Coordinates of C-alpha atoms in Angstrom, one line a residue:
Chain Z
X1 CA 2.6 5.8 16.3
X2 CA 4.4 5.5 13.0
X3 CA 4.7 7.9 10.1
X4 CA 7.1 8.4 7.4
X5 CA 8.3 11.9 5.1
X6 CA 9.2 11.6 1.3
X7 CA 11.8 14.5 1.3
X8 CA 11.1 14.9 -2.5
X9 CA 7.6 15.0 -4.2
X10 CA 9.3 14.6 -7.2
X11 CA 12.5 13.9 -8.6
X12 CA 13.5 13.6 -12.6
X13 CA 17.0 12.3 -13.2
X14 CA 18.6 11.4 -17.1
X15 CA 18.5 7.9 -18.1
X16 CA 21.6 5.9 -17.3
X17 CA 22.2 8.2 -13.7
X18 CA 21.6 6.9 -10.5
X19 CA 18.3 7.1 -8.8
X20 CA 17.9 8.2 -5.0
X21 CA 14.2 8.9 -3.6
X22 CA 14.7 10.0 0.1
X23 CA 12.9 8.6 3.0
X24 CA 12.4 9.5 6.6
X25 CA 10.6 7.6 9.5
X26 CA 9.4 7.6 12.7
X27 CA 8.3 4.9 14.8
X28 CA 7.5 4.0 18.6
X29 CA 8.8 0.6 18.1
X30 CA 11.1 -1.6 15.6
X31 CA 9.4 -0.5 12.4
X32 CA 9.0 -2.7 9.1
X33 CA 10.1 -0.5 6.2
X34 CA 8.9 -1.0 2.6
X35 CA 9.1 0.7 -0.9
X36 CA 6.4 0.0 -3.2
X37 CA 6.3 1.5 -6.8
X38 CA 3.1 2.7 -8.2
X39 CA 2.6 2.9 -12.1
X40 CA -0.1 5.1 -13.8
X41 CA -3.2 3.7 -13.3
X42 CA -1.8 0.4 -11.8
X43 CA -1.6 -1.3 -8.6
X44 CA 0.6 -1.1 -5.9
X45 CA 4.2 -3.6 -6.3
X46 CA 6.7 -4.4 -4.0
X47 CA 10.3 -3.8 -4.6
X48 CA 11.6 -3.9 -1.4
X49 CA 11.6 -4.7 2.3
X50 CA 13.2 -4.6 5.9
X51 CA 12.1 -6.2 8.6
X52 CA 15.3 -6.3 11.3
X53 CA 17.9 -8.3 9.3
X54 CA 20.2 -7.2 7.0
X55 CA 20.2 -3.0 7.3
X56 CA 21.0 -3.1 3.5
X57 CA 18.0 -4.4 1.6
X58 CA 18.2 -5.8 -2.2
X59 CA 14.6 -5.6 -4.2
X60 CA 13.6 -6.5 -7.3
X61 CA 14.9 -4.1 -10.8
X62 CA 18.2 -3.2 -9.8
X63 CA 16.9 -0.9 -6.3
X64 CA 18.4 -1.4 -3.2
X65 CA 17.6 0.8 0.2
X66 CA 19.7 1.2 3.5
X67 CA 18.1 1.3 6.8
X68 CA 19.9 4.1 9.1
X69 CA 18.4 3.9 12.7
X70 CA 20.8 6.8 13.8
X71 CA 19.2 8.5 10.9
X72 CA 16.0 6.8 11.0
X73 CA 15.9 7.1 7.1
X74 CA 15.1 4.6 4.4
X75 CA 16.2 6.0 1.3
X76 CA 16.0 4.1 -2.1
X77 CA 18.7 3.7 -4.6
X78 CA 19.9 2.5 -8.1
X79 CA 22.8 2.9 -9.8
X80 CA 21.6 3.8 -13.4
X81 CA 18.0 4.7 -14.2
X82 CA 15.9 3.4 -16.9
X83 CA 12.7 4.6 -19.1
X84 CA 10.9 2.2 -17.1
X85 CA 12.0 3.5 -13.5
X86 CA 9.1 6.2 -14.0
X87 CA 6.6 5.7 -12.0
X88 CA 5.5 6.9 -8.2
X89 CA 7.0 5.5 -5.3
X90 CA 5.9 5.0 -1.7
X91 CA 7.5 4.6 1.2
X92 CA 6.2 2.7 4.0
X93 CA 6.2 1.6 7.6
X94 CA 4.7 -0.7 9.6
X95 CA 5.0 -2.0 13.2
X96 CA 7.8 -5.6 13.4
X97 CA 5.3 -7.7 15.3
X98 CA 2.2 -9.2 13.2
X99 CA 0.5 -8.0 10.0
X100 CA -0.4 -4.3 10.8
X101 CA -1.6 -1.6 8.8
X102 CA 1.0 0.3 6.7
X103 CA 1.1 3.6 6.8
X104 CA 2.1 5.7 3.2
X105 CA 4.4 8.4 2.9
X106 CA 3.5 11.5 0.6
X107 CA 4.7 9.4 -2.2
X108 CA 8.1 10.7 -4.9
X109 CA 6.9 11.2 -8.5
X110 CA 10.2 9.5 -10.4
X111 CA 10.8 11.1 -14.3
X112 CA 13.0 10.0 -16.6
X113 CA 14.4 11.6 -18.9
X114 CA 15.8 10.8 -21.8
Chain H
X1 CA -4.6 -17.8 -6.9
X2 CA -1.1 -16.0 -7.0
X3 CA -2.5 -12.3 -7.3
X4 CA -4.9 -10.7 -5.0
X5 CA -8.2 -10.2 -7.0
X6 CA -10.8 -7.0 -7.0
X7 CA -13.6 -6.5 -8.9
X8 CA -15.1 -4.1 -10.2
X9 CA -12.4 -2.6 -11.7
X10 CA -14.4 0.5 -12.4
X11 CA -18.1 1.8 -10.3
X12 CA -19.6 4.1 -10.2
X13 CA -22.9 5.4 -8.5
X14 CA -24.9 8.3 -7.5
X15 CA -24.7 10.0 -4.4
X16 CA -26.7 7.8 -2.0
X17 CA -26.5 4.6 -4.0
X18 CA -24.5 1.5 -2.3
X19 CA -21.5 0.5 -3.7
X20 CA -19.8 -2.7 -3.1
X21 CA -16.2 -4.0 -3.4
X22 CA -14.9 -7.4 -4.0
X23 CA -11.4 -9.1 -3.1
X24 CA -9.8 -12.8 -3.6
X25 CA -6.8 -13.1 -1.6
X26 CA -3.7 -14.5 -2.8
X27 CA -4.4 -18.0 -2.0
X28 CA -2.9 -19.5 1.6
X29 CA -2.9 -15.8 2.8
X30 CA -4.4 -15.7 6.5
X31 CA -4.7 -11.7 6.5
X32 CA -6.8 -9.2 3.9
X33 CA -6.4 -5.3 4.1
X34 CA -8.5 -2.6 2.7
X35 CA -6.8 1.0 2.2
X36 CA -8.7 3.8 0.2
X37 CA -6.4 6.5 -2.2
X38 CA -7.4 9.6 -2.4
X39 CA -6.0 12.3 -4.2
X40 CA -4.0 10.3 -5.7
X41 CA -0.9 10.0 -3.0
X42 CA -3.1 9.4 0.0
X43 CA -3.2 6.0 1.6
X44 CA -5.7 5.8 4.2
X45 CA -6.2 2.1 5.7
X46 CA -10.1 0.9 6.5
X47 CA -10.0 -2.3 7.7
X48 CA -8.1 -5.9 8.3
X49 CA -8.9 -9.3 8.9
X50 CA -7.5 -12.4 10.1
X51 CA -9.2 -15.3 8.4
X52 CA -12.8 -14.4 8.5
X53 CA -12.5 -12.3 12.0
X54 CA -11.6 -8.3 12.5
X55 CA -8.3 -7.8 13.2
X56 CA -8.1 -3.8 13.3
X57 CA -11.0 -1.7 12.3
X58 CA -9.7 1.5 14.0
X59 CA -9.8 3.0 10.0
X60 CA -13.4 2.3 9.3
X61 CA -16.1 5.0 9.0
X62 CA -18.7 2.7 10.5
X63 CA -21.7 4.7 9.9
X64 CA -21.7 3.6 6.4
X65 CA -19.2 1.0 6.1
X66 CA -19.1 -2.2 6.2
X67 CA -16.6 -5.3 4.9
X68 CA -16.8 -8.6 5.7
X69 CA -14.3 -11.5 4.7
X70 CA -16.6 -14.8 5.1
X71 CA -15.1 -18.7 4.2
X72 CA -15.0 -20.1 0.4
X73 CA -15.8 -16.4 -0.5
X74 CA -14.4 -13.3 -1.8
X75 CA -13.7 -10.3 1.0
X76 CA -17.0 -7.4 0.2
X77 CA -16.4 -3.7 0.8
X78 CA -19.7 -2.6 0.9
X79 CA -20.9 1.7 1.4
X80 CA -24.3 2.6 1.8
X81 CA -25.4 5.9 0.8
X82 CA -22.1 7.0 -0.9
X83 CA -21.6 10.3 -0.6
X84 CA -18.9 12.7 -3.4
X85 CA -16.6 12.6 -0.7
X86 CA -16.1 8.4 -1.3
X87 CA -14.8 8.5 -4.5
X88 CA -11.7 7.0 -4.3
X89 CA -9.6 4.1 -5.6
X90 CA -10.0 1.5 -2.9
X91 CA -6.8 -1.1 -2.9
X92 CA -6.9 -5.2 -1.3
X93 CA -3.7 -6.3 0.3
X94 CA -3.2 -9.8 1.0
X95 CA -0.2 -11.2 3.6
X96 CA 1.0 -14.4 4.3
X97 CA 2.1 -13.9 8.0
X98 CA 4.7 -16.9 7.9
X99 CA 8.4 -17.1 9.0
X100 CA 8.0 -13.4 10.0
X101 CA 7.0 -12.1 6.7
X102 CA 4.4 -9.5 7.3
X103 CA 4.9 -7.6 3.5
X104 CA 1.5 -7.1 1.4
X105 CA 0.8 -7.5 -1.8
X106 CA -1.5 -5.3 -3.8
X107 CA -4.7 -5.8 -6.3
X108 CA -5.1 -3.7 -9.0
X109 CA -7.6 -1.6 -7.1
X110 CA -11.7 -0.4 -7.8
X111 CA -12.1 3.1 -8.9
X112 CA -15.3 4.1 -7.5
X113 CA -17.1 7.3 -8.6
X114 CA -19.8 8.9 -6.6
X115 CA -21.6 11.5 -9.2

């Protein structure tokens, strides 16, 4: 069985610092790993994924995330926050082999400030 | 089309009343996923399907639930007797499932309100 822990329920960093939502999973098998970013009232996009090539993973708006099997962590990054950044963000696993169901973490609510 | 489709994007019904859900796929996509959010952060997945044929329904309250994804159609979530307990945002996810990418994209979602 998979499952995955967001260490942080919320995080707020100043505009212009770098961003890192923490990410924890656990997996039977070679998991797929995903962020998605959830903004009020809006569906779900993807900025990122892993799926057994490259441990460091490049997504869309500047974020980036590292896959650590020894850690068996996912954690997102970016170097320098912006207004826009706030939203709530999901971290997700899945099994490698064929479309499976994802399974959510608790979700990190990102704030921005100013 | 290039996004994955719901409608309504708001229902809402009285406790007992059916409700039902609609999805268009991201066009060329061979699998549709249904997940319900409640309480905001929690993801709970229903159902999938290949094409028009079950993939995984191990998420499904059966009793009252039931979804099917039929040819030159939109994919139907449909409840009978909703009950408080359904009110939810319910989320599509389409996937391509070619050269080994197995990612999912979203539709905006269907808030349904049970009163």
């Amino acid at each position: 069985a998979q499952s995955v822990t967001q260490l942080d329920s919320h995080v707020s960093v100043s505009e212009g610092t770098p961003v890192l939502l923490r990410c924890n999973y656990s997996s039977s098998y070679s998991p797929s790993l995903f962020w998605y970013v959830q903004h009020p009232n809006k569906g779900l996009q993807l900025l990122l994924k892993y799926t057994s090539a490259a441990t460091l993973v490049k997504g869309i708006n500047g974020f980036e995330a590292e896959f650590k099997k020894s850690e068996t962590s996912f954690h997102l990054t970016k170097p320098s926050a912006h207004m826009s950044d706030a939203a709530e963000y999901f971290c997700v696993v899945s099994l490698i082999q064929g479309a499976q169901k994802l399974v959510f973490g608790q979700g990190t609510r990102l704030t921005i400030n100013p | 089309g290039e996004e994955v489709a719901q409608t309504p994007k708001h229902l809402v019904r009285g406790e007992g009343q059916k409700a039902k859900l609609y999805c268009a796929p991201i066009k060329g996509h061979s699998y549709v996923f249904w997940y319900q959010q409640v309480l905001k952060n929690e993801f709970k997945f229903l159902i999938s399907f290949q094409n028009e044929n079950v993939f995984d329904e191990t998420g499904m309250p059966k009793e009252r639930f039931s979804a099917k994804c039929l040819p030159n159609s939109p994919c139907s979530l449909e409840i009978q007797a909703t009950k408080l307990e359904d009110s939810a945002v319910y989320f599509c996810a389409s996937s391509p499932r070619d050269r080994g990418s197995y990612e999912q994209y979203f539709g905006p979602g269907t808030r349904l309100t049970v009163t």
